[in-house]
Short mmCIF file of C-alpha atoms in Angstrom, two decimals:
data_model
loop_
_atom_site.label_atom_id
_atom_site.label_comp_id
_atom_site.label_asym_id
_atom_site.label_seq_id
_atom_site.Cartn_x
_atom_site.Cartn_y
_atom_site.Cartn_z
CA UNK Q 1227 -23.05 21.19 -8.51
CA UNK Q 1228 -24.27 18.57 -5.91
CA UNK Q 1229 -24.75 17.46 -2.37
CA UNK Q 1230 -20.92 16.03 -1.12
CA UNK Q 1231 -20.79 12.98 0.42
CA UNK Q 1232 -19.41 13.60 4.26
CA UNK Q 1233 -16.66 12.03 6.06
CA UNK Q 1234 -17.43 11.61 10.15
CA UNK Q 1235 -14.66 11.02 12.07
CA UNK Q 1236 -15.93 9.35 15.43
CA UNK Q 1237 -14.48 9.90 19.08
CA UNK Q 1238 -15.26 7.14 21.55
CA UNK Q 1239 -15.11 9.19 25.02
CA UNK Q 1240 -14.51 7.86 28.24
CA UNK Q 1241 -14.86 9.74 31.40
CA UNK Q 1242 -13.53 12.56 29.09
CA UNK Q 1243 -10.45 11.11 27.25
CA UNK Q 1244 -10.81 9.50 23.85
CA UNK Q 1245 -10.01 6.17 24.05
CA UNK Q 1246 -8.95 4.69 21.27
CA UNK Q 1247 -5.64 5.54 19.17
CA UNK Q 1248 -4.25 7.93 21.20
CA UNK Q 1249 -0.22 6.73 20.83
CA UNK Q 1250 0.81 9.22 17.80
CA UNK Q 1251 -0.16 12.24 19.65
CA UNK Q 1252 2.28 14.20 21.82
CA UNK Q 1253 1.58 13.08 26.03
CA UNK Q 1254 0.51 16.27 26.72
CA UNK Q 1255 -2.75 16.18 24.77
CA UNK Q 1256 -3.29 12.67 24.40
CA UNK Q 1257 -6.73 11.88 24.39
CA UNK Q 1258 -8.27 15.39 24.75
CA UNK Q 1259 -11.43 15.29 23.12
CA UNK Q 1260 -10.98 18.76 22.43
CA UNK Q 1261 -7.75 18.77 20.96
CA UNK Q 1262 -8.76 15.65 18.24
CA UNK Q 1263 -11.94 17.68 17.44
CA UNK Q 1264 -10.27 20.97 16.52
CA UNK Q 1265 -7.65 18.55 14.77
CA UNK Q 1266 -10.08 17.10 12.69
CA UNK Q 1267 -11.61 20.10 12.42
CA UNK Q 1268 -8.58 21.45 10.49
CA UNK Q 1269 -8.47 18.60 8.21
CA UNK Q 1270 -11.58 19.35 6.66
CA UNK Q 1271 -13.94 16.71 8.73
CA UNK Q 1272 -17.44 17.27 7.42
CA UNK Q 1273 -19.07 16.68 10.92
CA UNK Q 1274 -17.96 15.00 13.90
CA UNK Q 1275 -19.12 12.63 16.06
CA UNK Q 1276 -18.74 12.23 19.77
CA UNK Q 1277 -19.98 8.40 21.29
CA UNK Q 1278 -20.13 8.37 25.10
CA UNK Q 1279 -18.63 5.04 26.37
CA UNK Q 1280 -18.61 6.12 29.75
CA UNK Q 1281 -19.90 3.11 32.16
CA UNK Q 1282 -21.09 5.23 35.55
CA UNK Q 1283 -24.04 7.60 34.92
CA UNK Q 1284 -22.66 9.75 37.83
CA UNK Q 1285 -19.57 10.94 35.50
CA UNK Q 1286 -22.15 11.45 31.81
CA UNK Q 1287 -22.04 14.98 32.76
CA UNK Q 1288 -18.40 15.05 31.61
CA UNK Q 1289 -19.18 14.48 28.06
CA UNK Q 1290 -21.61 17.60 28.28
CA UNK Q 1291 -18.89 19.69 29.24
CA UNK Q 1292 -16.61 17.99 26.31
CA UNK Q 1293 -19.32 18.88 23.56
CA UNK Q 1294 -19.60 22.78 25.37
CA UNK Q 1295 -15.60 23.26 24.90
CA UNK Q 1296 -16.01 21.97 21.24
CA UNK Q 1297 -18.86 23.60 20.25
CA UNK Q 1298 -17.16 26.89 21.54
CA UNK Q 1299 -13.98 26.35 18.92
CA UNK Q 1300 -14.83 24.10 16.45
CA UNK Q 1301 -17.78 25.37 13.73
CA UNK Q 1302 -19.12 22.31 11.66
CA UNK Q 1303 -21.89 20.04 12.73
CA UNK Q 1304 -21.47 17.60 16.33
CA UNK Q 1305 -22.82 14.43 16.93
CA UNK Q 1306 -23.43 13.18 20.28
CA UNK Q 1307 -24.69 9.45 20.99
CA UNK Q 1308 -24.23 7.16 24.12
CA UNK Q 1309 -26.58 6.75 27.41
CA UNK Q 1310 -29.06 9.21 25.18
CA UNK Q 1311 -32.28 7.83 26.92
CA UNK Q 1312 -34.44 10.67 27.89
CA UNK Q 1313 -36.23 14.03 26.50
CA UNK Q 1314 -34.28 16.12 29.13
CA UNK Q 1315 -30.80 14.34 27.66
CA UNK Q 1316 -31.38 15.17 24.38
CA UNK Q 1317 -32.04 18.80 25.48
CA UNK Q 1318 -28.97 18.86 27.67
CA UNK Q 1319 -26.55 18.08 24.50
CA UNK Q 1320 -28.25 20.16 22.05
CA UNK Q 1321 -28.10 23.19 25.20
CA UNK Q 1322 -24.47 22.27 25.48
CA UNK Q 1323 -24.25 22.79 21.91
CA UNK Q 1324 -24.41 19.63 19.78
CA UNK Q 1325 -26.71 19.71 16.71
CA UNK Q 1326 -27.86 15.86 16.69
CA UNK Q 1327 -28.12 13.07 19.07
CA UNK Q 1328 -27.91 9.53 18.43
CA UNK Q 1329 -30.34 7.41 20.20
CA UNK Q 1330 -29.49 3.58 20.21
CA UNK Q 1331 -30.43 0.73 22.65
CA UNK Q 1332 -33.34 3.56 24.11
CA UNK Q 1333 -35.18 3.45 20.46
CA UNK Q 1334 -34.96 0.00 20.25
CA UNK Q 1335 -36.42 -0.50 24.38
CA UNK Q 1336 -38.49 2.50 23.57
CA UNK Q 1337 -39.81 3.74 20.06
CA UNK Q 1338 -42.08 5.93 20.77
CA UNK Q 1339 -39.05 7.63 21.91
CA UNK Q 1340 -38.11 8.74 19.17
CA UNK Q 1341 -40.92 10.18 18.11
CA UNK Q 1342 -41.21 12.29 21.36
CA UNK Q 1343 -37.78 13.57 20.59
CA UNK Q 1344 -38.32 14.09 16.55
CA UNK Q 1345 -41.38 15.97 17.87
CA UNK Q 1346 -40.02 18.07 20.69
CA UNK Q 1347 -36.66 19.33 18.93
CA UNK Q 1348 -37.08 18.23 14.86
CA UNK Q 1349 -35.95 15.59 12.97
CA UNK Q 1350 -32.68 17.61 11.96
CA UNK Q 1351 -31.64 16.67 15.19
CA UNK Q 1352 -32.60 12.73 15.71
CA UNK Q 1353 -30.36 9.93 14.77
CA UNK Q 1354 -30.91 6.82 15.20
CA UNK Q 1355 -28.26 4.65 15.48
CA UNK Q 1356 -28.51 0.67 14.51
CA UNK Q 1357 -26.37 -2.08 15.53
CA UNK Q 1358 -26.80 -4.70 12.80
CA UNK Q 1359 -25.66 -8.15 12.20
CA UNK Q 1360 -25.71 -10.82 9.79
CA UNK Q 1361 -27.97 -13.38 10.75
CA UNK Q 1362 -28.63 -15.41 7.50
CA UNK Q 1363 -26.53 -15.65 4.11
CA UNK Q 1364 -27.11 -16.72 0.53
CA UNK Q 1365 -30.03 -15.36 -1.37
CA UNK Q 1366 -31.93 -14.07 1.23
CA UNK Q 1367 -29.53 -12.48 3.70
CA UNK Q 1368 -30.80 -10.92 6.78
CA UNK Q 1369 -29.59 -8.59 9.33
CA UNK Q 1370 -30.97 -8.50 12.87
CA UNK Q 1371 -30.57 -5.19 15.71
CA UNK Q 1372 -28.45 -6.47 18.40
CA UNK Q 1373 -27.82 -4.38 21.83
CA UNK Q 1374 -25.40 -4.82 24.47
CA UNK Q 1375 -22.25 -3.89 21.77
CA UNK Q 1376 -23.46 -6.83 19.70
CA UNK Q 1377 -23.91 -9.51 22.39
CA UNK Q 1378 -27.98 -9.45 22.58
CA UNK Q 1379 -29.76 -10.44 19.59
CA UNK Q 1380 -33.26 -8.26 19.61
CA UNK Q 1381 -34.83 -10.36 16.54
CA UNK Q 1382 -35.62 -7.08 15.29
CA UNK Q 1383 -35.03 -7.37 11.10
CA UNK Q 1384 -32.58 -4.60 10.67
CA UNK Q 1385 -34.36 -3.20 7.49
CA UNK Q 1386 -37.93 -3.10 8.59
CA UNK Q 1387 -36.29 -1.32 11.88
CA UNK Q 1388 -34.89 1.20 9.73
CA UNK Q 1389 -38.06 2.32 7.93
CA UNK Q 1390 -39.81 2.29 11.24
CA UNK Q 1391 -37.08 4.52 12.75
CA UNK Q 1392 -38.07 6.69 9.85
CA UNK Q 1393 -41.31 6.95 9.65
CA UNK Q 1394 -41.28 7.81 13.41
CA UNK Q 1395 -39.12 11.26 12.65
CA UNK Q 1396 -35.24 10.03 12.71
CA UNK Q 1397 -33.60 12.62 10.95
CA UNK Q 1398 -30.80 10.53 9.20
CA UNK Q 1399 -29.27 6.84 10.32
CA UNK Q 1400 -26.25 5.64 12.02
CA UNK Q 1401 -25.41 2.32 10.73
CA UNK Q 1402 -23.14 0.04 12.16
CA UNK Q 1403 -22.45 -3.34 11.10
CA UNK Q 1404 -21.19 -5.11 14.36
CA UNK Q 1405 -19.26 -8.29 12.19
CA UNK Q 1406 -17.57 -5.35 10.91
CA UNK Q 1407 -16.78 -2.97 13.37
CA UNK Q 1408 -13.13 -3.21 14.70
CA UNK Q 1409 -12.23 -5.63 12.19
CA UNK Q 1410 -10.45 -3.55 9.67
CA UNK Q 1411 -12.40 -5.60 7.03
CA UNK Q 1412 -14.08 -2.77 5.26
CA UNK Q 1413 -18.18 -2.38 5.64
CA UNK Q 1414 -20.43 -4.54 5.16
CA UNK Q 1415 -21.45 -3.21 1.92
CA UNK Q 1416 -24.85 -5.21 1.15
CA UNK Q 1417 -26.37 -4.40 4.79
CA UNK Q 1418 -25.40 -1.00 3.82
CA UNK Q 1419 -26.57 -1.08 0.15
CA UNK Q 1420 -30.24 -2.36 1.68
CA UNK Q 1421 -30.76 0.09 4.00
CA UNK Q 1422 -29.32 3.07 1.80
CA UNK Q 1423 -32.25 1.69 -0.80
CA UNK Q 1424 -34.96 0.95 2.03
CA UNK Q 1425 -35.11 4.44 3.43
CA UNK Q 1426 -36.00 8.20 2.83
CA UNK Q 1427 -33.58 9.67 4.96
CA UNK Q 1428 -29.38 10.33 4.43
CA UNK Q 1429 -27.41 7.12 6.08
CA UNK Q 1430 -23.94 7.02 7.55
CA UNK Q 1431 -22.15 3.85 6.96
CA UNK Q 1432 -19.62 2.87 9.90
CA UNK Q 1433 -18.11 -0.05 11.62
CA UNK Q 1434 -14.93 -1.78 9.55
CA UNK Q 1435 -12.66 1.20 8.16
CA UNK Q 1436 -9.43 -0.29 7.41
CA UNK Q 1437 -8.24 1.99 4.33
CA UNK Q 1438 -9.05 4.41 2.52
CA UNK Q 1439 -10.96 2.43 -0.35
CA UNK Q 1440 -13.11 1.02 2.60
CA UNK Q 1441 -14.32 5.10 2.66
CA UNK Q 1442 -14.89 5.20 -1.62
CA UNK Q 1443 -16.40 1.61 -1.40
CA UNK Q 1444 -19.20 2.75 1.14
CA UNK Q 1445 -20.28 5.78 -1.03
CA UNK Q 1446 -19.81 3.79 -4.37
CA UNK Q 1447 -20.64 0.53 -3.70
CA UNK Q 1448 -22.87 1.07 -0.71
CA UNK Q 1449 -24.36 4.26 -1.56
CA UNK Q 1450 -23.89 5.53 2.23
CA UNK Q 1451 -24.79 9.57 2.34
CA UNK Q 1452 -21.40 9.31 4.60
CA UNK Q 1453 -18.88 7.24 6.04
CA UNK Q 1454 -17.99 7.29 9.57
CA UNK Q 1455 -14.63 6.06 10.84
CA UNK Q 1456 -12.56 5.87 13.96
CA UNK Q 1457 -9.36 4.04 14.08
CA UNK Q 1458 -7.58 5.39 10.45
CA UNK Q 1459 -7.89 8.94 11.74
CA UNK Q 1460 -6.64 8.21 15.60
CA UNK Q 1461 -3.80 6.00 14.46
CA UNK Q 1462 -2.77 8.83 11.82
CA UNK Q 1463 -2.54 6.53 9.07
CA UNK Q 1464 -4.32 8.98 7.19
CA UNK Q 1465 -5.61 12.63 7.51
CA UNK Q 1466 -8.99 12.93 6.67
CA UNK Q 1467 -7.68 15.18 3.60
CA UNK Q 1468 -6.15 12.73 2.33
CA UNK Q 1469 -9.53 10.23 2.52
CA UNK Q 1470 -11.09 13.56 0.39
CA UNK Q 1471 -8.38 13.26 -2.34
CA UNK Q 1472 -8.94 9.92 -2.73
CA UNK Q 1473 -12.60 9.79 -2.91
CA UNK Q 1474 -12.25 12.74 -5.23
CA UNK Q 1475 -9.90 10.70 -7.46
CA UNK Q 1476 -12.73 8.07 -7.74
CA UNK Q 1477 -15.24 10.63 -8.58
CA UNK Q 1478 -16.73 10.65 -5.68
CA UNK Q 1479 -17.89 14.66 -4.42
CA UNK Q 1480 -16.45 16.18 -1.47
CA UNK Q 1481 -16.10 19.64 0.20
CA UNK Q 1482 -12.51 21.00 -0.25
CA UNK Q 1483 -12.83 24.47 0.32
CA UNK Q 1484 -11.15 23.95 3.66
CA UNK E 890 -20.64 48.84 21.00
CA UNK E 891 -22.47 47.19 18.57
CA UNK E 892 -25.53 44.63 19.90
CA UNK E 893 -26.75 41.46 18.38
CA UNK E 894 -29.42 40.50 19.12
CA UNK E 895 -30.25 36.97 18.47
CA UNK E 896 -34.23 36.05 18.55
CA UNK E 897 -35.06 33.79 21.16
CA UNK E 898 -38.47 31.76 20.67
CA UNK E 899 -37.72 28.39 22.11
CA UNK E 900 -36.84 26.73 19.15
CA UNK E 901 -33.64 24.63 19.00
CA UNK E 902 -30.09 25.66 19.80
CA UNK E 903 -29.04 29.01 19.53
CA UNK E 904 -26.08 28.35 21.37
CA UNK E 905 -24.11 27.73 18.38
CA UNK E 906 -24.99 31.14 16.46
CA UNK E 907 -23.95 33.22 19.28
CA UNK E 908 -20.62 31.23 19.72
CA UNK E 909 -20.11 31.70 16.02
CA UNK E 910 -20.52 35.40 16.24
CA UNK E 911 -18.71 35.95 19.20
CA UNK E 912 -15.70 33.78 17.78
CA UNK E 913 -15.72 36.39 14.57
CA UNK E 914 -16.55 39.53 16.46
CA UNK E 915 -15.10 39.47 20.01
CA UNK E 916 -15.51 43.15 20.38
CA UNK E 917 -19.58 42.93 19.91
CA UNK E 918 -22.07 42.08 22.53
CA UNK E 919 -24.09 38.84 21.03
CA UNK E 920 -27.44 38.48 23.59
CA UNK E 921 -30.43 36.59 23.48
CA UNK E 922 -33.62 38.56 23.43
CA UNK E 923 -36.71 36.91 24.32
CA UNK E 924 -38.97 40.28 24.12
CA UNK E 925 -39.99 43.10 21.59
CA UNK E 926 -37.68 45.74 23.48
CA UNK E 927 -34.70 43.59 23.33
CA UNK E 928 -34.94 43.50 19.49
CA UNK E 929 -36.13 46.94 19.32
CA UNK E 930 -33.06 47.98 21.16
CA UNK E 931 -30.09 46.15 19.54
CA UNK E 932 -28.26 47.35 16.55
CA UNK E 933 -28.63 44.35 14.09
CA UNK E 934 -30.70 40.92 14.14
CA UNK E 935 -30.10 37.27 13.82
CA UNK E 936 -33.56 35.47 13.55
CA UNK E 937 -32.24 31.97 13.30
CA UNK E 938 -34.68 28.78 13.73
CA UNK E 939 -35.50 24.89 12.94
CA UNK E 940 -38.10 22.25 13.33
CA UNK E 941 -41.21 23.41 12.10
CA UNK E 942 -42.84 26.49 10.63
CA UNK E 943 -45.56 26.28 12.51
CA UNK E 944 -44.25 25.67 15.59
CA UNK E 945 -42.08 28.71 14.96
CA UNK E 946 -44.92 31.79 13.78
CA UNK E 947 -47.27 30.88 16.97
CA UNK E 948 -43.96 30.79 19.30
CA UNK E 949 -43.75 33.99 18.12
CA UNK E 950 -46.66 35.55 18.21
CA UNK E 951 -47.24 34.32 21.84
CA UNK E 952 -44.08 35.71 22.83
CA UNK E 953 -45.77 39.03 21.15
CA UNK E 954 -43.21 39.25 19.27
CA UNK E 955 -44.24 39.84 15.93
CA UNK E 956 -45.13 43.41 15.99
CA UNK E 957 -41.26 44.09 16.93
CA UNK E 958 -40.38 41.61 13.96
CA UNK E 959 -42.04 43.59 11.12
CA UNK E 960 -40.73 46.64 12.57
CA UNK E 961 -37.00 45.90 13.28
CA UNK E 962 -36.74 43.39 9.23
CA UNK E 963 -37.31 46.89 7.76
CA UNK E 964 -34.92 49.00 9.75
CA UNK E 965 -31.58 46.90 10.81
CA UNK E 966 -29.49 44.47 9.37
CA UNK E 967 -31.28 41.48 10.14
CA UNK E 968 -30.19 37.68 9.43
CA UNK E 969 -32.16 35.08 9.09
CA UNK E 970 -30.89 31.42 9.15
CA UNK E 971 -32.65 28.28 8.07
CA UNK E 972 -36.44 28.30 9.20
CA UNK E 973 -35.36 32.05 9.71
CA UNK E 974 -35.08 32.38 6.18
CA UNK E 975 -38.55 30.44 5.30
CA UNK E 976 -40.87 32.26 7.41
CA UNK E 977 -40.04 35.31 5.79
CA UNK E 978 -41.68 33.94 2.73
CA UNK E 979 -45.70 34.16 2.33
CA UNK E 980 -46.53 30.70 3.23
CA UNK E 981 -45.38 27.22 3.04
CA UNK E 982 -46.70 23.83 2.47
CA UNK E 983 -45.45 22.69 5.96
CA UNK E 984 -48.33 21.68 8.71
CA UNK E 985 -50.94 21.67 5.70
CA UNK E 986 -50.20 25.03 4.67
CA UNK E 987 -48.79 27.68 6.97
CA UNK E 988 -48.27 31.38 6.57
CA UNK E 989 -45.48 33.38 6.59
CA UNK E 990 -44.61 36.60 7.43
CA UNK E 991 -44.96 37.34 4.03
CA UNK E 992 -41.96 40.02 3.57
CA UNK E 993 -40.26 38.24 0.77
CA UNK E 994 -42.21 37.18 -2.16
CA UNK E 995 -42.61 33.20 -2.86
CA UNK E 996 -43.39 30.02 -0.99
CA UNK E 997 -42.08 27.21 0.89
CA UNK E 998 -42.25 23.89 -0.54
CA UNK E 999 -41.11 20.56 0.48
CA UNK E 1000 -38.73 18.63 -1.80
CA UNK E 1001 -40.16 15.70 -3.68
CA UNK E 1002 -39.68 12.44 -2.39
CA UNK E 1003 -38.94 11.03 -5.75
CA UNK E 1004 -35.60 12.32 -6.60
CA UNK E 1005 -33.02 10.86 -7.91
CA UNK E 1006 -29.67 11.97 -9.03
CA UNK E 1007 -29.08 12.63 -12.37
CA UNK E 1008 -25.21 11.03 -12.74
CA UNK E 1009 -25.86 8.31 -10.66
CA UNK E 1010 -28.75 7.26 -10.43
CA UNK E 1011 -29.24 6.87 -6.92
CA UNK E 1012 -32.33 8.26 -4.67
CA UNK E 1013 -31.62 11.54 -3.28
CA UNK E 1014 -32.30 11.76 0.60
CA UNK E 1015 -34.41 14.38 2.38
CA UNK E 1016 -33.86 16.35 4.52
CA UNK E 1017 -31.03 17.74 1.86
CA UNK E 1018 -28.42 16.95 4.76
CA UNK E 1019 -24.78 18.00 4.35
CA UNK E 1020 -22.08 20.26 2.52
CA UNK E 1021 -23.77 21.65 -0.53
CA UNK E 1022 -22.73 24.72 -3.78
CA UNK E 1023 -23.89 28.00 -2.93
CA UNK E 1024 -24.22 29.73 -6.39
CA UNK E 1025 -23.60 34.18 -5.35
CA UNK E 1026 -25.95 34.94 -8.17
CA UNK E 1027 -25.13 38.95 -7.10
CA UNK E 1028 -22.04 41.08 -5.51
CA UNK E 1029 -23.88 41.86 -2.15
CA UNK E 1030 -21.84 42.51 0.67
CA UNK E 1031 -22.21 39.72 2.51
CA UNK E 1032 -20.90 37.71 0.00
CA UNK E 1033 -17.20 39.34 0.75
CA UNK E 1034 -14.38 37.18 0.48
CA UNK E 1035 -16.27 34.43 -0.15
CA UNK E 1036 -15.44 32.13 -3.04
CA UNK E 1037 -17.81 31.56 -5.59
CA UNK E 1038 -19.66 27.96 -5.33
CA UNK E 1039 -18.42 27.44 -1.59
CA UNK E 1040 -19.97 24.71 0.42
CA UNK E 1041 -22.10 25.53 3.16
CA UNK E 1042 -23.56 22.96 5.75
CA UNK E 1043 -28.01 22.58 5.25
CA UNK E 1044 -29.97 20.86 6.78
CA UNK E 1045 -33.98 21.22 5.65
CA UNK E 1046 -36.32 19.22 4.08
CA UNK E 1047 -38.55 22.61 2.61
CA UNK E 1048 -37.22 25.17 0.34
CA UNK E 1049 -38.10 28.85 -0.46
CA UNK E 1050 -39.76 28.76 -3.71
CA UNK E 1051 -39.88 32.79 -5.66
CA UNK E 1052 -40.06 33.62 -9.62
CA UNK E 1053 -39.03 37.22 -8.63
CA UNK E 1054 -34.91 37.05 -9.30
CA UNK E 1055 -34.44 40.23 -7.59
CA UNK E 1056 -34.98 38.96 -3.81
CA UNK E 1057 -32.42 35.94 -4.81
CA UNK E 1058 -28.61 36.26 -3.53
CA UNK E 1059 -28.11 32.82 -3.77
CA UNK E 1060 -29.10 29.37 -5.36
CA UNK E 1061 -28.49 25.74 -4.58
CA UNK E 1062 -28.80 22.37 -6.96
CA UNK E 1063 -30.54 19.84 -5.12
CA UNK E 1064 -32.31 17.95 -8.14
CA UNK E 1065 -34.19 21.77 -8.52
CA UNK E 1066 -32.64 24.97 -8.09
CA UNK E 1067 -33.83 26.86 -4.85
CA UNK E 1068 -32.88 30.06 -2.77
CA UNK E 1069 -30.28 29.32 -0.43
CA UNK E 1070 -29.60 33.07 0.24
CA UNK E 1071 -32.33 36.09 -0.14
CA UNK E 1072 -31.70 39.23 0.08
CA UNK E 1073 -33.84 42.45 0.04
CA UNK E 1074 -32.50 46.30 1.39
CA UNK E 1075 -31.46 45.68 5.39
CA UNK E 1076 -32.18 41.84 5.15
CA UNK E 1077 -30.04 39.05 4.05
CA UNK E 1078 -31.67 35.28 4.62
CA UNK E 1079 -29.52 32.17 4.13
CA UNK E 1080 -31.29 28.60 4.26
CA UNK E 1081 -27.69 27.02 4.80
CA UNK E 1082 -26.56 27.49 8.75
CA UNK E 1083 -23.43 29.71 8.78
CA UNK E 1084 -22.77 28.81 12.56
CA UNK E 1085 -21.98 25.32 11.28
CA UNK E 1086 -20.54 26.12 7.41
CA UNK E 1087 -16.42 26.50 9.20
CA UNK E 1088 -14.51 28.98 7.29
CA UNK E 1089 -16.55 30.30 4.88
CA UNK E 1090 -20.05 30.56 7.25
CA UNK E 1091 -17.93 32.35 9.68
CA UNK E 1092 -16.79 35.15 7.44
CA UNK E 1093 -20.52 35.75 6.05
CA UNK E 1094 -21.28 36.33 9.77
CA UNK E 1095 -18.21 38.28 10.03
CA UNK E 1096 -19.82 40.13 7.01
CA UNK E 1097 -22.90 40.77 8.91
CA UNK E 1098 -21.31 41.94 11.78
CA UNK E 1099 -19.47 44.74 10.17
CA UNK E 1100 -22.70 45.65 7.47
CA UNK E 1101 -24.39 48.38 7.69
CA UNK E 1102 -27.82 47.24 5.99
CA UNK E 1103 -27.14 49.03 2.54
CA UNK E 1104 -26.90 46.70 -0.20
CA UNK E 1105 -24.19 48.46 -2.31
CA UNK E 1106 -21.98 45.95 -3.79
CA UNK E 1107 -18.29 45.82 -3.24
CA UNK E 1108 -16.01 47.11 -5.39
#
């Protein structure tokens, strides 16, 4: 009997339409947010996660009517993370009926943020997400927090971010390696190993799915409390059962009752 | 028509427990009650809650609501969910020490942060986050058509803590053996969330719709 460890599948949302992988499904419900949740849902995802991409502030209410429909049909944990800035957003998702936010580039402008939001609605509810990236090899490697989708370096070290992150409340961590992410490489397995080890609270290991052995490798290899992935779902390579049966076949424990 | 009422004290999302419970039980009327009369008057009671313990006894005994909360855990079926389940305890170690309601025998402690797991090796995370064994340790109804050892979805870093076996329904591994489901005459506590457990969380609230508060076990 133990904890399993969960597979996320993640929904970048635009205006309202997921917006990446969207060619398998049938025209009619391309895209709807809704329609890939209760999908996943069906496969046995452990919790899903929504990211808000979209660029104009005036249409962010959209993805507050996205997480209502969800929450309303689809009964397992919800994520939401993107323009996540304020006290008031936070309590407009969780309203709408998410159970966790993601704050990014706002903790890293703003820590004390997160600590206002930890202490308003509970850790249980506060993730932090990090944007890390390799910034020096060899022996001593080091990861810095980048914002901007990777483009502005923050000389923040990545590790002594994450036990700050922690110590202010964050419930759990969102880590995403940005040489990874979109490459199809796999994760970056020692950024991951280092901040599994540095802190307290569960991590989710994202950015570089390519296969399913990426998922096993981040749990086994990286010790990740879960493994997030976007494009190996969307593209219907594989069902997120079958990512289950294969961590299960390398001992790895998952929830199956589904 | 059946009423459930679902305690409202201003902590955290209760959106998802109603949705839950009108998505299993369309026919009942799920409403939020913020005062002693709207408990008082409903037919069975969902006391959910998270954050902190504290936070969560002086929201209610500002809202004046405690008075209606001793009355109505003895005389419906009443649910509690997550910090609803730990405040029915004496005390807990949360806030420097906190009590409870004290209606269930045994504290609330917080996990160590020294635990490691025993195959592997690795350091075991708290809050206990994620999809974890529910051990049905006894045939109550609630339990109904639910597999033994399901998975339920927690998420809580303190745990109810009793030595008296007869208030426990069900127990979770999480480096030490806790109560993730009490259960005493009318009331049934889960620390798991059954809003967000899919399949087999909705059928325990299903259960709990259609109980009527006796605890004799099915056949």
């Amino acid at each position: 009997m133990s904890l399993a460890k969960r597979i996320i599948p993640c929904l970048d949302v635009d205006n309202g339409r997921v917006v990446k992988g969207v060619q398998f499904v049938d025209i009619r419900d391309a895209g709807d947010p809704v329609e890939v949740a209760r999908r996943y849902d069906e496969q046995g995802a452990d919790e899903i996660t929504f990211l808000d991409i979209t660029a104009s502030s005036d249409d962010r209410d959209t993805i507050v009517h996205v997480v209502e429909d969800v929450a309303s049909q689809v009964f397992i944990p919800l994520t939401v993370g993107g323009g996540i800035r304020t006290v008031d957003d936070v309590r407009r998702m969780l309203n709408a009926g998410a159970d966790k936010v993601a704050i990014n580039t706002a903790a890293v402008f703003n820590p004390e943020f997160v600590k206002e939001a930890a202490d308003h609605f509970g850790s249980q509810c506060i993730v932090v997400a990090i944007d890390a990236k390799q910034v020096a090899n060899g022996e001593n490697p080091r990861w810095e927090i980048f914002t901007h989708g990777g483009r502005k370096p923050t000389g923040i070290d990545a590790i002594e971010w994450a036990k700050k992150m922690a110590d202010y409340g964050a419930g759990e961590i969102l880590l995403t390696s940005m040489d990874r992410d979109g490459t199809r490489d796999g994760f970056d397995l020692a950024l991951t190993r280092a901040i599994c080890e540095a802190v307290p609270i569960p991590v989710i290991a994202s950015g570089g799915v390519g296969n399913l052995d990426h998922l096993a490798k981040g749990v086994t290899e990286g010790h990740a409390d879960a493994v997030l992935a976007a494009s190996i779902f969307h593209f219907g390579e594989y069902t997120v059962g079958e990512a289950k049966e294969y961590m299960k076949q390398h001992n790895i424990e998952v929830r199956q009752d589904a | 028509m059946t009423t459930v009422a679902v305690i409202d004290y201003g902590m955290g999302n209760l959106r998802s427990v109603c949705k839950a419970i009108e998505h299993v039980a369309p026919t009942v009327t799920v409403k939020l009650v913020t005062d002693a009369e709207g408990m008082r008057s409903a037919d069975r009671i969902v006391f959910p809650g998270q954050g902190a313990i504290a936070g969560c006894v002086s929201a209610l005994t500002r809202q004046g609501l405690l008075d209606a909360l001793e009355d109505v855990v003895h005389n419906k079926p009443f649910l509690g969910i997550c910090l609803g389940l730990q405040a029915l305890y004496e005390s807990s170690e949360e806030g420097g020490g906190t009590r409870g309601l004290g209606i269930l025998p045994g504290v609330v402690k917080r996990f160590p942060d020294d635990m490691k797991d025993a195959v592997t090796g690795e350091r075991l995370k708290v809050p206990h986050m994620g999809w974890n064994q529910v051990h049905q340790v006894n045939d109550h109804p609630l339990w109904a058509g639910i597999p033994q050892d399901s998975r339920f979805y927690f998420v809580h870093s303190y745990f109810a803590d009793t030595s008296d076996r007869s208030y426990v329904a069900g127990i979770t591994e999480y480096q030490l053996r806790f109560t993730s489901a009490a259960a005493h005459e009318n009331i049934f506590a889960v620390q798991f969330h059954p809003e967000k457990s899919q399949h087999v969380g909705l059928k325990l609230l299903e259960n709990f719709v259609n109980w009527d508060g006796s605890v004799q076990s099915r056949v």
